[in-house]
Coordinates of C-alpha atoms (C1' of nucleotides) in Angstrom, one line a residue:
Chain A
X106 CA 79.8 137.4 112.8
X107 CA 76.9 135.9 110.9
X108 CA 76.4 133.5 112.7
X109 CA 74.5 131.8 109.7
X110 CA 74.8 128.4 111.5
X111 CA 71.1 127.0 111.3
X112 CA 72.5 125.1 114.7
X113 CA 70.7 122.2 113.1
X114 CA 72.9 119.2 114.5
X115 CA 73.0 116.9 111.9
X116 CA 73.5 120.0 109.4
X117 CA 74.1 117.9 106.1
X118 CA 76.3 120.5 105.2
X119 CA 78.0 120.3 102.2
X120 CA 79.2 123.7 102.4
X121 CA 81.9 123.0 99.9
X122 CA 79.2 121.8 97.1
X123 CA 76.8 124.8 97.9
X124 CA 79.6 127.3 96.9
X125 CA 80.2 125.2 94.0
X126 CA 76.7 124.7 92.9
X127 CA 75.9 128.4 93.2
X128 CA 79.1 129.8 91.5
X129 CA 79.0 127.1 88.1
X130 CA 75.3 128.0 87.9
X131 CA 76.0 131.7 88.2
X132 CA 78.6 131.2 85.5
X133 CA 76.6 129.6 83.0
X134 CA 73.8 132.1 83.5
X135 CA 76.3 134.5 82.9
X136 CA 76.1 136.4 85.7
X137 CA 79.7 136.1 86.7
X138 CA 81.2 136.8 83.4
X139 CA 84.6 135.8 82.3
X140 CA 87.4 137.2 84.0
X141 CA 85.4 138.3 86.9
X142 CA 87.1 138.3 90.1
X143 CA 86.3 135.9 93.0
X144 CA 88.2 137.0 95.8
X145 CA 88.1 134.7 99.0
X146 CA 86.8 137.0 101.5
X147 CA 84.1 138.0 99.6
X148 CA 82.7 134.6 98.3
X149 CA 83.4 133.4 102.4
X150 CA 81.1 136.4 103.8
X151 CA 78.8 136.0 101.0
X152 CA 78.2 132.1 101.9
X153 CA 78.8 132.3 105.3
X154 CA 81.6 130.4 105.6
X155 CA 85.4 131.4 106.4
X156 CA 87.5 131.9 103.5
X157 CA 89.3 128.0 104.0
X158 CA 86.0 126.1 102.6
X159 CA 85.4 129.7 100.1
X160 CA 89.5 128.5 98.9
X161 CA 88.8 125.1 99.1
X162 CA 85.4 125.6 96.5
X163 CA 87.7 127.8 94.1
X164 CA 90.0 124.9 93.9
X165 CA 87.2 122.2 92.6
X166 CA 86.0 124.7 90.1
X167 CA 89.4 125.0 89.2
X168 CA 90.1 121.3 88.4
X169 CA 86.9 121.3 86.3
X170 CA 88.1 124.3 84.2
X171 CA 85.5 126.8 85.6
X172 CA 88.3 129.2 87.3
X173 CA 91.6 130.2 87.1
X174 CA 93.9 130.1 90.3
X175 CA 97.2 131.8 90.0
X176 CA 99.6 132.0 93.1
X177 CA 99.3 134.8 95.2
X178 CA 96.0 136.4 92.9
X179 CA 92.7 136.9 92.9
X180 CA 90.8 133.8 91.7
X181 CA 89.2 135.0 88.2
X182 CA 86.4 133.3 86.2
X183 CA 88.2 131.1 83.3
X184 CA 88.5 133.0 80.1
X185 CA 88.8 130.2 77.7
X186 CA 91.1 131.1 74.3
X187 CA 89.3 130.9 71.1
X188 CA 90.9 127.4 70.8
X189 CA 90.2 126.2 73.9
X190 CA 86.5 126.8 73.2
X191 CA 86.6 125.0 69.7
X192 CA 89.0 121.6 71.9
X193 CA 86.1 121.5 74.4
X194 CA 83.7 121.5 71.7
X195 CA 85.3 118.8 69.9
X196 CA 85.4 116.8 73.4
X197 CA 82.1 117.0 73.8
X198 CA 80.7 116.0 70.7
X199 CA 82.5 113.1 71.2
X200 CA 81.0 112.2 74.7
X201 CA 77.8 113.4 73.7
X202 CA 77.8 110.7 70.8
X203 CA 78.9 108.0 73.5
X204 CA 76.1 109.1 75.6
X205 CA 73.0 108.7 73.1
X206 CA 74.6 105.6 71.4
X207 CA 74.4 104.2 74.8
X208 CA 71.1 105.7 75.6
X209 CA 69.1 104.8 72.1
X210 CA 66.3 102.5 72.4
X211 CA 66.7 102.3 75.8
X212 CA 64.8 104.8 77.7
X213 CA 61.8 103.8 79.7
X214 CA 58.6 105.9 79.0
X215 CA 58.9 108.0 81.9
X216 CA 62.6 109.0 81.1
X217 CA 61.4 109.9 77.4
X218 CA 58.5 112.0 79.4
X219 CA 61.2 113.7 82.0
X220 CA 63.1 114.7 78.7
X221 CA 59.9 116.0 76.9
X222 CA 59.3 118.1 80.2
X223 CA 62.7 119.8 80.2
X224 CA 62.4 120.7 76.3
X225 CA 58.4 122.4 77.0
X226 CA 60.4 124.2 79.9
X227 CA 62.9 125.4 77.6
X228 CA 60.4 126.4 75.2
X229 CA 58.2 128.0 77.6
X230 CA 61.4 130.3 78.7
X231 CA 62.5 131.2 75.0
X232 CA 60.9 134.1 75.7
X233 CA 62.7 135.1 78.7
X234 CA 66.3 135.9 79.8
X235 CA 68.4 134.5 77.8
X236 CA 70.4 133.6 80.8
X237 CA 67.6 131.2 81.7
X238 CA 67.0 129.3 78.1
X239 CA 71.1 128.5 78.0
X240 CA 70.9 127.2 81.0
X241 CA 68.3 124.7 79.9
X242 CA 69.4 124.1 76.9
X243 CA 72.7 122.8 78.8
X244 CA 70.7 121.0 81.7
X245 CA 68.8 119.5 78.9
X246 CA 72.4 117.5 77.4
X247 CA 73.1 116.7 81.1
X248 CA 69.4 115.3 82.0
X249 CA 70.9 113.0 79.3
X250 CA 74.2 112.2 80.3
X251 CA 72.5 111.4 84.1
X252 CA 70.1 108.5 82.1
X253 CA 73.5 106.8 81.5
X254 CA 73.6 105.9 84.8
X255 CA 77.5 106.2 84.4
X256 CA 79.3 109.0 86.8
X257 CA 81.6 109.2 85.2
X258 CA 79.9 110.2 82.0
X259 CA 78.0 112.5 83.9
X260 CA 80.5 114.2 85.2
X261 CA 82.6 115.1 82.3
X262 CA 79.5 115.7 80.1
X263 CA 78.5 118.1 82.9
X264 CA 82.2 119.6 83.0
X265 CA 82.6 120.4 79.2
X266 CA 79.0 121.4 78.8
X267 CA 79.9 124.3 81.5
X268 CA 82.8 125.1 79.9
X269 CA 81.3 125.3 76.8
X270 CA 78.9 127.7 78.5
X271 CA 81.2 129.7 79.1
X272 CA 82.4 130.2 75.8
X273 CA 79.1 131.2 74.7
X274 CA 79.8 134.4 77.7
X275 CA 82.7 135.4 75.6
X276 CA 82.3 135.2 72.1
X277 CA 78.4 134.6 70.9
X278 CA 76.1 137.3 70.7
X279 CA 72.6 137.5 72.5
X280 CA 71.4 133.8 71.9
X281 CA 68.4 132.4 69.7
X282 CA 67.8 129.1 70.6
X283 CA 64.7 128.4 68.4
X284 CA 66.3 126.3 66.4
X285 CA 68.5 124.8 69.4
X286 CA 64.6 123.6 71.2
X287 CA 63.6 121.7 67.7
X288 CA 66.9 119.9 67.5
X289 CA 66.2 118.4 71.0
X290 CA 62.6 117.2 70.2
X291 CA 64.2 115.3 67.5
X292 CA 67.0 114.4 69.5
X293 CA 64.4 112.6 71.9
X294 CA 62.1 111.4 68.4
X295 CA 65.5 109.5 67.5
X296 CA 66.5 108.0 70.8
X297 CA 62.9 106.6 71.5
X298 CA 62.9 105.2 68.3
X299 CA 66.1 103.7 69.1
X300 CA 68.0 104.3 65.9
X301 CA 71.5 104.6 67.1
X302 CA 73.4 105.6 64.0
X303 CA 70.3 108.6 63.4
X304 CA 70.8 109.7 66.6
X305 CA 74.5 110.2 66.9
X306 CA 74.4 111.8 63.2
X307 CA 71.6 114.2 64.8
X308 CA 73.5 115.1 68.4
X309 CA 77.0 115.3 66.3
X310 CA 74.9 118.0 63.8
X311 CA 73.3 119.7 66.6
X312 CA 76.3 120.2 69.0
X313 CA 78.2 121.3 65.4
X314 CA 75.6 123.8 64.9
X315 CA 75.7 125.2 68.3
X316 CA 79.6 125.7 68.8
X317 CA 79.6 127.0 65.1
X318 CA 77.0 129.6 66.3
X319 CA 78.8 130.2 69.2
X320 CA 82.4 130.3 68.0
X321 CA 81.7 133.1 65.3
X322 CA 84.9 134.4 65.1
X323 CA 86.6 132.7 62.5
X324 CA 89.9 134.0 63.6
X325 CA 91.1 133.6 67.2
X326 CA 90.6 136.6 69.3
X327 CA 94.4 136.0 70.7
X328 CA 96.8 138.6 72.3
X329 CA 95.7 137.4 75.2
X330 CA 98.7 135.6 75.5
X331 CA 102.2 136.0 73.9
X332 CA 103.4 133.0 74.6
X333 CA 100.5 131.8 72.6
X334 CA 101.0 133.6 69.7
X335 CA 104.5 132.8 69.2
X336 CA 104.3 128.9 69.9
X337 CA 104.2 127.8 66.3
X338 CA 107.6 129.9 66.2
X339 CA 109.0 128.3 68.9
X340 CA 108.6 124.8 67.6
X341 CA 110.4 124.7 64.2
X342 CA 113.1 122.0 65.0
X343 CA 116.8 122.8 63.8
X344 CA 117.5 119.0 65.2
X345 CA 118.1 119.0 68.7
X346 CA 116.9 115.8 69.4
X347 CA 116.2 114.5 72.9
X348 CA 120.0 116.0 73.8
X349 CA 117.8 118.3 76.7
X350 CA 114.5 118.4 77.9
X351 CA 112.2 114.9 76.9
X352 CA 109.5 116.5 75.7
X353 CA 111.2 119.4 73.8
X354 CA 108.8 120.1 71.4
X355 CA 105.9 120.7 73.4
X356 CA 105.6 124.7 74.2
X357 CA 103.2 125.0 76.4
X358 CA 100.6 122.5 78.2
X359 CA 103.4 121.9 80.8
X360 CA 100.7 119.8 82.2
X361 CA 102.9 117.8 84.4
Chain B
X230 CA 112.2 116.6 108.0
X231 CA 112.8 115.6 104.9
X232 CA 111.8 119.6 104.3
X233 CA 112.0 118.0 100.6
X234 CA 112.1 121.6 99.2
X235 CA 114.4 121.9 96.4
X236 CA 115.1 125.3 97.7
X237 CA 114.9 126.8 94.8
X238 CA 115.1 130.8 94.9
X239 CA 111.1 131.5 94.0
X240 CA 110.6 128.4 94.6
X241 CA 107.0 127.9 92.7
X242 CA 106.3 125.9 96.3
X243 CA 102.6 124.8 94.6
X244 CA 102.7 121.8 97.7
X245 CA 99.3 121.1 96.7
X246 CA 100.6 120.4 93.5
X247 CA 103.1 118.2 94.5
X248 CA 101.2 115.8 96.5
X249 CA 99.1 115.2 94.5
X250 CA 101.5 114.1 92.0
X251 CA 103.2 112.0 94.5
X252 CA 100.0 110.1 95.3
X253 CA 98.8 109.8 91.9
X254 CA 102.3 108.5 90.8
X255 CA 101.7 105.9 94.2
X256 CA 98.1 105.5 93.0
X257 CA 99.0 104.3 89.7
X258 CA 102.3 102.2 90.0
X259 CA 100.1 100.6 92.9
X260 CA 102.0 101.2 95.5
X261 CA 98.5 102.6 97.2
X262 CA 95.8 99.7 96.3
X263 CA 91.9 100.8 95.9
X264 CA 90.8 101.4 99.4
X265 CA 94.0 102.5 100.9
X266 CA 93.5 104.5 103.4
X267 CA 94.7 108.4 103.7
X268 CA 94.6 110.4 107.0
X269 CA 95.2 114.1 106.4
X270 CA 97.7 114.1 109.4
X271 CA 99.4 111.2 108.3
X272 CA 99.7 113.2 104.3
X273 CA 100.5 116.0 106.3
X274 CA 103.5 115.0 108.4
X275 CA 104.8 112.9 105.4
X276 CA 105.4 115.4 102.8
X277 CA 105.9 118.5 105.9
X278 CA 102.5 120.6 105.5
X279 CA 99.4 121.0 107.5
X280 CA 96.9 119.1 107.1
X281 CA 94.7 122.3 105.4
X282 CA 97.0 121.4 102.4
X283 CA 96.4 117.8 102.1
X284 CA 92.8 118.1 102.5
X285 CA 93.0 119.9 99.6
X286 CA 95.0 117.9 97.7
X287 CA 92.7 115.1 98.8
X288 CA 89.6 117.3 97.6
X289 CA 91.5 117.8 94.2
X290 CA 92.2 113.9 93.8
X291 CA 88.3 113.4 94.5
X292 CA 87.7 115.8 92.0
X293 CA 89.7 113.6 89.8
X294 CA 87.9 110.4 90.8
X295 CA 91.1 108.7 92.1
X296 CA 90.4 109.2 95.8
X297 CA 86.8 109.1 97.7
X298 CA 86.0 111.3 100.0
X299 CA 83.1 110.8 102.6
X300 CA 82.1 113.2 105.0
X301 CA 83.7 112.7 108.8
X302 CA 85.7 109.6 107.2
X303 CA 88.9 109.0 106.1
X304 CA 89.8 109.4 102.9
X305 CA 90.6 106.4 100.7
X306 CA 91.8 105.3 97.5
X307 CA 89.2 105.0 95.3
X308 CA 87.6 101.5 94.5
X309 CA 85.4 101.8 91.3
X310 CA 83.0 99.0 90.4
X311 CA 83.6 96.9 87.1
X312 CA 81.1 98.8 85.7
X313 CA 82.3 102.3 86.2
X314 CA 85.7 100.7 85.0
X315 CA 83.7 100.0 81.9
X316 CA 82.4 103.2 81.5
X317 CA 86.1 104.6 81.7
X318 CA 87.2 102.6 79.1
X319 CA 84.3 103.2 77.0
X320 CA 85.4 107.3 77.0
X321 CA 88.8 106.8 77.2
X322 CA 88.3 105.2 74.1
X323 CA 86.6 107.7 72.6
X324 CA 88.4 110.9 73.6
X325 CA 92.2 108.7 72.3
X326 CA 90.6 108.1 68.8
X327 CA 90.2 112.1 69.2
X328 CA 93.7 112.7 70.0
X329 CA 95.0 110.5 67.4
X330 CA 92.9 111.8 64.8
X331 CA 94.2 115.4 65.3
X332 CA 97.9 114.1 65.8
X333 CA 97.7 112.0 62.3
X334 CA 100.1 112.9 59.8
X335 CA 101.1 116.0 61.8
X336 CA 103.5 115.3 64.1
X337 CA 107.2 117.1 63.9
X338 CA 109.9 114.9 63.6
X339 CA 111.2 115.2 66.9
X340 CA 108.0 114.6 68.3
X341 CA 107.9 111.4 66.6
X342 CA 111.7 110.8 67.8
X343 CA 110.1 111.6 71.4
X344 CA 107.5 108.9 71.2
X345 CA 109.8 106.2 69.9
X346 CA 111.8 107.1 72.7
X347 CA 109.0 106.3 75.0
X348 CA 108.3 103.0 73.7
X349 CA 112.0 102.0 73.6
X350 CA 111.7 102.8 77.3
X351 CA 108.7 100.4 77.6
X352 CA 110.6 98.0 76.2
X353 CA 113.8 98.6 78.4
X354 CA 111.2 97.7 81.2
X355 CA 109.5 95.4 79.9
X356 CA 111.1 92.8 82.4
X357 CA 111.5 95.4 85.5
X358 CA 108.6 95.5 88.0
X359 CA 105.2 95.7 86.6
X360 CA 104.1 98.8 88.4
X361 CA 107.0 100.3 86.1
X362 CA 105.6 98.9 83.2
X363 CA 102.2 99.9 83.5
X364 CA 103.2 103.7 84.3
X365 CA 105.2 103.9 81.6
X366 CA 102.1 102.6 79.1
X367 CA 100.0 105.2 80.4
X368 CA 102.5 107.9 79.9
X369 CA 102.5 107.2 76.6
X370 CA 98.9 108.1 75.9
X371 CA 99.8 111.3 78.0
X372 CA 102.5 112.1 76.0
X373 CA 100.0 111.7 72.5
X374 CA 97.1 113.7 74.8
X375 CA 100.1 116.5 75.2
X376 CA 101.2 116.6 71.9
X377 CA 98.0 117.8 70.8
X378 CA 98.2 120.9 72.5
X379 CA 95.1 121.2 74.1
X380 CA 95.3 121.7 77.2
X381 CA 91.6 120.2 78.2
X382 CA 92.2 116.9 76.1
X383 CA 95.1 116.3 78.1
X384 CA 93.2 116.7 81.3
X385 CA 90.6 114.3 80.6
X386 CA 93.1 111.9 78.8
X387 CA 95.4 112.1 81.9
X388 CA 92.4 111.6 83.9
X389 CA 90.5 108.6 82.4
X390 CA 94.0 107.5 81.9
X391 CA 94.7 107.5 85.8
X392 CA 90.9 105.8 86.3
X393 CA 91.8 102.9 84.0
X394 CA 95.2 102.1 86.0
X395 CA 93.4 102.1 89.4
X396 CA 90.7 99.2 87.3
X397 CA 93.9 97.7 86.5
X398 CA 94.9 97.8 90.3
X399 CA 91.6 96.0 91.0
X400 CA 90.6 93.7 88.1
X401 CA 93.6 92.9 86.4
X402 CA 96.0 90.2 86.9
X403 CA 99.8 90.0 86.7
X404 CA 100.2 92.2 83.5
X405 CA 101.8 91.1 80.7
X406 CA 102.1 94.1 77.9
X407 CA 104.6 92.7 75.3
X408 CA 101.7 93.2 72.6
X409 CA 100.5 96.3 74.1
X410 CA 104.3 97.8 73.4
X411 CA 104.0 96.6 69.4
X412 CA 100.6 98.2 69.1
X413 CA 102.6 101.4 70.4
X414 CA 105.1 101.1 67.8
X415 CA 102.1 100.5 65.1
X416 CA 100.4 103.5 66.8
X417 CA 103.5 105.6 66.2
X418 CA 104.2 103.9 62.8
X419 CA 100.4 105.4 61.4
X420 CA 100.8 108.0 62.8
X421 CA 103.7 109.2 60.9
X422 CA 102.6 108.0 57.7
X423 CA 98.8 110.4 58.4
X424 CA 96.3 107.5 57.8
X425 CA 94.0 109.1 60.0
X426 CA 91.4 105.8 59.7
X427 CA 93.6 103.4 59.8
X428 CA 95.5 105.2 63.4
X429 CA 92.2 105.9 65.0
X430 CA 91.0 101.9 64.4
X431 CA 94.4 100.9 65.9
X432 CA 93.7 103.1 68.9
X433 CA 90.5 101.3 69.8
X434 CA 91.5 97.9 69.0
X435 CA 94.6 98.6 71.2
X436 CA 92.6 100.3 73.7
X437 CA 89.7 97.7 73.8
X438 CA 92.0 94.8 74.1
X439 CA 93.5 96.7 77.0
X440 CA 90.6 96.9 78.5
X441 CA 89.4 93.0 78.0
X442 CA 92.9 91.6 79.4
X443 CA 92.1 94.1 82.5
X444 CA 88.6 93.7 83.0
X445 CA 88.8 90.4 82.8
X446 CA 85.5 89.3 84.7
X447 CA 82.3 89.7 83.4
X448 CA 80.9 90.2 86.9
X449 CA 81.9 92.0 89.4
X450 CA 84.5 89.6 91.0
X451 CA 84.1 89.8 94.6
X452 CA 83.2 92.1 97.2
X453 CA 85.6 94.1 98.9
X454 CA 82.7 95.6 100.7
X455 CA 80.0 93.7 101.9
X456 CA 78.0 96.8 100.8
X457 CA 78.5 96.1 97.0
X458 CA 77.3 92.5 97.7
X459 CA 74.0 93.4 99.2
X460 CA 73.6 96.0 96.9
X461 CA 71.5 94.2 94.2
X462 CA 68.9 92.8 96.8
X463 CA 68.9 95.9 98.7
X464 CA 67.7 97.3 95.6
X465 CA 64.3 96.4 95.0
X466 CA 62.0 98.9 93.5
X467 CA 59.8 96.7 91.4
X468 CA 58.4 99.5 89.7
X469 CA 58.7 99.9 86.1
X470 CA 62.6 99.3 86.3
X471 CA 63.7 101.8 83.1
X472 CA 61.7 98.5 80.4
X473 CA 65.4 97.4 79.7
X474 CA 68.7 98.1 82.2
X475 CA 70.7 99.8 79.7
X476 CA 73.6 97.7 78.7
X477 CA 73.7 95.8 82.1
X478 CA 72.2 95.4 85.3
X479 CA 73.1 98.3 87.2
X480 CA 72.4 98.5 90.8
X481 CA 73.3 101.9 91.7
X482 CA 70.8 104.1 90.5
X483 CA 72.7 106.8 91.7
X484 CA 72.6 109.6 89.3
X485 CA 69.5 111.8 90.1
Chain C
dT127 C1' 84.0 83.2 127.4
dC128 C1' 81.3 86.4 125.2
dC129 C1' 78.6 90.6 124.7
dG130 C1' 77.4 95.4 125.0
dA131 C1' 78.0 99.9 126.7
dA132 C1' 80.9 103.6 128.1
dA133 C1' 85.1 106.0 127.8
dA134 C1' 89.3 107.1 125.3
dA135 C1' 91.6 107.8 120.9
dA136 C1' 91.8 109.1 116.3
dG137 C1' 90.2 111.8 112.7
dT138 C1' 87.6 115.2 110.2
dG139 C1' 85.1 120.1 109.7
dC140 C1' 85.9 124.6 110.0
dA141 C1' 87.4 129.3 111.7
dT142 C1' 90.9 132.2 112.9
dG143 C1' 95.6 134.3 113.1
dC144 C1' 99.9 135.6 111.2
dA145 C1' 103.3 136.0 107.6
dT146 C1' 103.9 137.1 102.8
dT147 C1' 102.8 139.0 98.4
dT148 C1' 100.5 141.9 95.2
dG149 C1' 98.8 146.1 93.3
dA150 C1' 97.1 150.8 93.7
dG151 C1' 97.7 155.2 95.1
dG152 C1' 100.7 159.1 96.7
dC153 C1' 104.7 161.9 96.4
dG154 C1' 108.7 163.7 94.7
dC155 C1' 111.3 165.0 90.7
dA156 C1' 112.2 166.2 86.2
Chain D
dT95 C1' 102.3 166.5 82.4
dG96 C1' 104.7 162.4 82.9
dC97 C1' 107.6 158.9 85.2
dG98 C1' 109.5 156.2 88.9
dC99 C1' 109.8 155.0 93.9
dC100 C1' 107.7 154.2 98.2
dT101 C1' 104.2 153.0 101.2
dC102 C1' 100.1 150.7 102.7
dA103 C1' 95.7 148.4 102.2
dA104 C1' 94.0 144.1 100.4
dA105 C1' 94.4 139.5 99.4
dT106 C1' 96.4 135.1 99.5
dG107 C1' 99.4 130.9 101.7
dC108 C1' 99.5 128.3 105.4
dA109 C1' 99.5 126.5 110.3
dT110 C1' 97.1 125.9 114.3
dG111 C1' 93.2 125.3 117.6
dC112 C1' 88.8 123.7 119.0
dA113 C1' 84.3 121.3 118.3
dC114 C1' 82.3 117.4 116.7
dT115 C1' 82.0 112.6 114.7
dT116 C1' 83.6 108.1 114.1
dT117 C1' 86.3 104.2 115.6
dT118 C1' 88.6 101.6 118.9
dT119 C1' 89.5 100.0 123.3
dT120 C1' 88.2 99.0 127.8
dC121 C1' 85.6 96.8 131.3
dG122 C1' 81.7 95.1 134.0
dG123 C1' 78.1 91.6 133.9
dA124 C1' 75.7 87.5 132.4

DNA sequence: TCCGAAAAAAGTGCATGCATTTGAGGCGCA
DNA sequence: TGCGCCTCAAATGCATGCACTTTTTTCGGA
């Protein structure tokens, strides 16, 4: 049923990207919050796709971080730890840095015009949802990373920056970007003037400034997970070198 | 056959999982060169699934970067440029000066003990096959990326990680990674002792010199696809090209 | 012999069906 | 009222089938 099909022939499709597209942007704006649930069927009748390319979206968005999959459940929307949040931070300032120090002085006019664009549309929607203005504000850093010409910048600037968005669902409180808007006009002062060291000292502050508003809670919010709590109890050593396991004194990660 | 399951009571199955680990492991010891090729039936019958599961596992390798995927086409191993090996250097960099700043001067003993393990391992190797050899180096970083604890950094370390072995697999010749063992041991050595400066200079020396022994042609050494030849006069667009090609002569243009 | 077009083969794109698992309600029992 | 068991709807895990696209092979004609 739902036919959907435009019976175009040459159908670019994409179908996979669409669902992807439309789910990260409806994360960042907020509209799927945290923890929401993305069952298969629905997202498939929703799109108009079956539920093989609905799974098959749920699992790239869960490689960038965006979703969690566990066996046998209902995808949810990624609800990020306190630390977490404060790691991707960290990671991004970094690649954020790598991006400007590769971008300073070297923008052609009309790049320094796109990017004067994008900041009067941000400050043309400060006014509006706040939904909208975050979601400038982050296209804004990945206008950026995309004048790098470097896909793979792009794509983990773009990747963290979400993520980062997401944070901002679950622990800031209803966003004033004033500040945020001026800190990117002086962001793009800095890189057409091409002073590299001022403008990597201005993205580190800026990005800083953001997470700090954004993680407000000092303390992590944790008890949502146990294991988590009692890792730094699990680690004290009482020698038992590499007798077992290699990597013995890693508790959790078990990324591989 | 070769049903390959451990057979395991709950058996965490995760087959999606498993390939990929099997092909990044192949990917990386280069026992699949860039531009292998990779049928979904031929996945499929090989590790006993259908092929709905290793197109997924294919989709989560693209995700990764270490496979390309184009529509109604096989899949193949990916084939970066020199310049997008570049540009994975340039952030790996980056995001290891990261790990090693937050792992300086606090590492557990038995972590320590873990990582000179590792390196004594390198060593043990060091005159076994080179595909060994250069697995076991990047493990290494992995293991520092885990021992931080955070999960994301060890995704994007792992990652990057994985991108600079397939350059290696393209660029590089027959290895020779005495040196890069000592700078290990140094690594581990400053570590210990928490001179965060001093370990997070010897992580971008060691990485850069990596990276100059691999990427050892300034230009990109020949085509392996009559594409990337004709790219740069296929090119054109004589308007206003960007006042100066940021930090090289890019031909792509791709983002945006 | 060489070239180009048509037919066959191989491969991907996607939906659907069935088995399995989870989780929520219902029911009995104290 | 509260607690535990059972049952069933809902959702996932995965294989398979069919349509369509690309690649290879075949084959007739110059």
């Amino acid at each position: 049923m739902s036919p959907r099909q435009s019976s175009r022939k040459s159908e670019g499709s994409d179908k996979v990207g669409t669902i992807c597209r439309a789910l990260r942007r409806a994360i960042i704006e907020q509209a799927l919050e945290p923890g929401a649930k993305l069952p298969e069927d629905a997202l498939g009748e929703r799109f108009g796709v079956s539920r093989t390319i609905a799974r098959h979206a749920l699992g790239q968005l869960a490689a960038e971080g965006l979703v969690e999959l566990r066996r046998n459940r209902i995808a949810v929307v990624a609800t990020p730890s306190w630390q977490e949040a404060r790691d991707a931070f960290d990671i991004r300032i970094e690649l954020e840095r790598l991006v400007v120090r590769q971008l300073a002085g070297r923008l052609s006019k009309n790049q320094i015009a796109t990017l004067k664009t994008h900041v009067d549309a941000e400050d043309a929607a400060r006014n509006g949802p706040d939904a909208v203005s975050i979601r400038l504000a982050t296209e804004f850093h990945i206008l950026l990373a995309q004048m790098t010409n470097s896909p793979i910048l792009v794509r983990y600037v773009s990747e963290v920056a979400y993520r980062c968005c997401l944070t901002l669902s679950m622990f800031s409180r209803p966003h004033s970007s004033e500040c945020a808007i001026n800190e990117h006009r002086q962001l793009i002062a800095a890189l057409a003037a091409g002073d590299e060291a001022k403008v990597m000292a201005l993205m580190h502050t800026h990005l800083d400034s953001v997470a700090s508003r954004a993680l407000v809670t000092p303390a992590p919010p944790r008890g949502r997970d146990l294991l988590d709590i009692l890792a730094p109890y699990a680690d004290e050593e009482d020698n038992e070198p590499a007798a077992k396991p290699a990597k013995s004194a890693r508790v959790r990660t078990a990324a591989e």
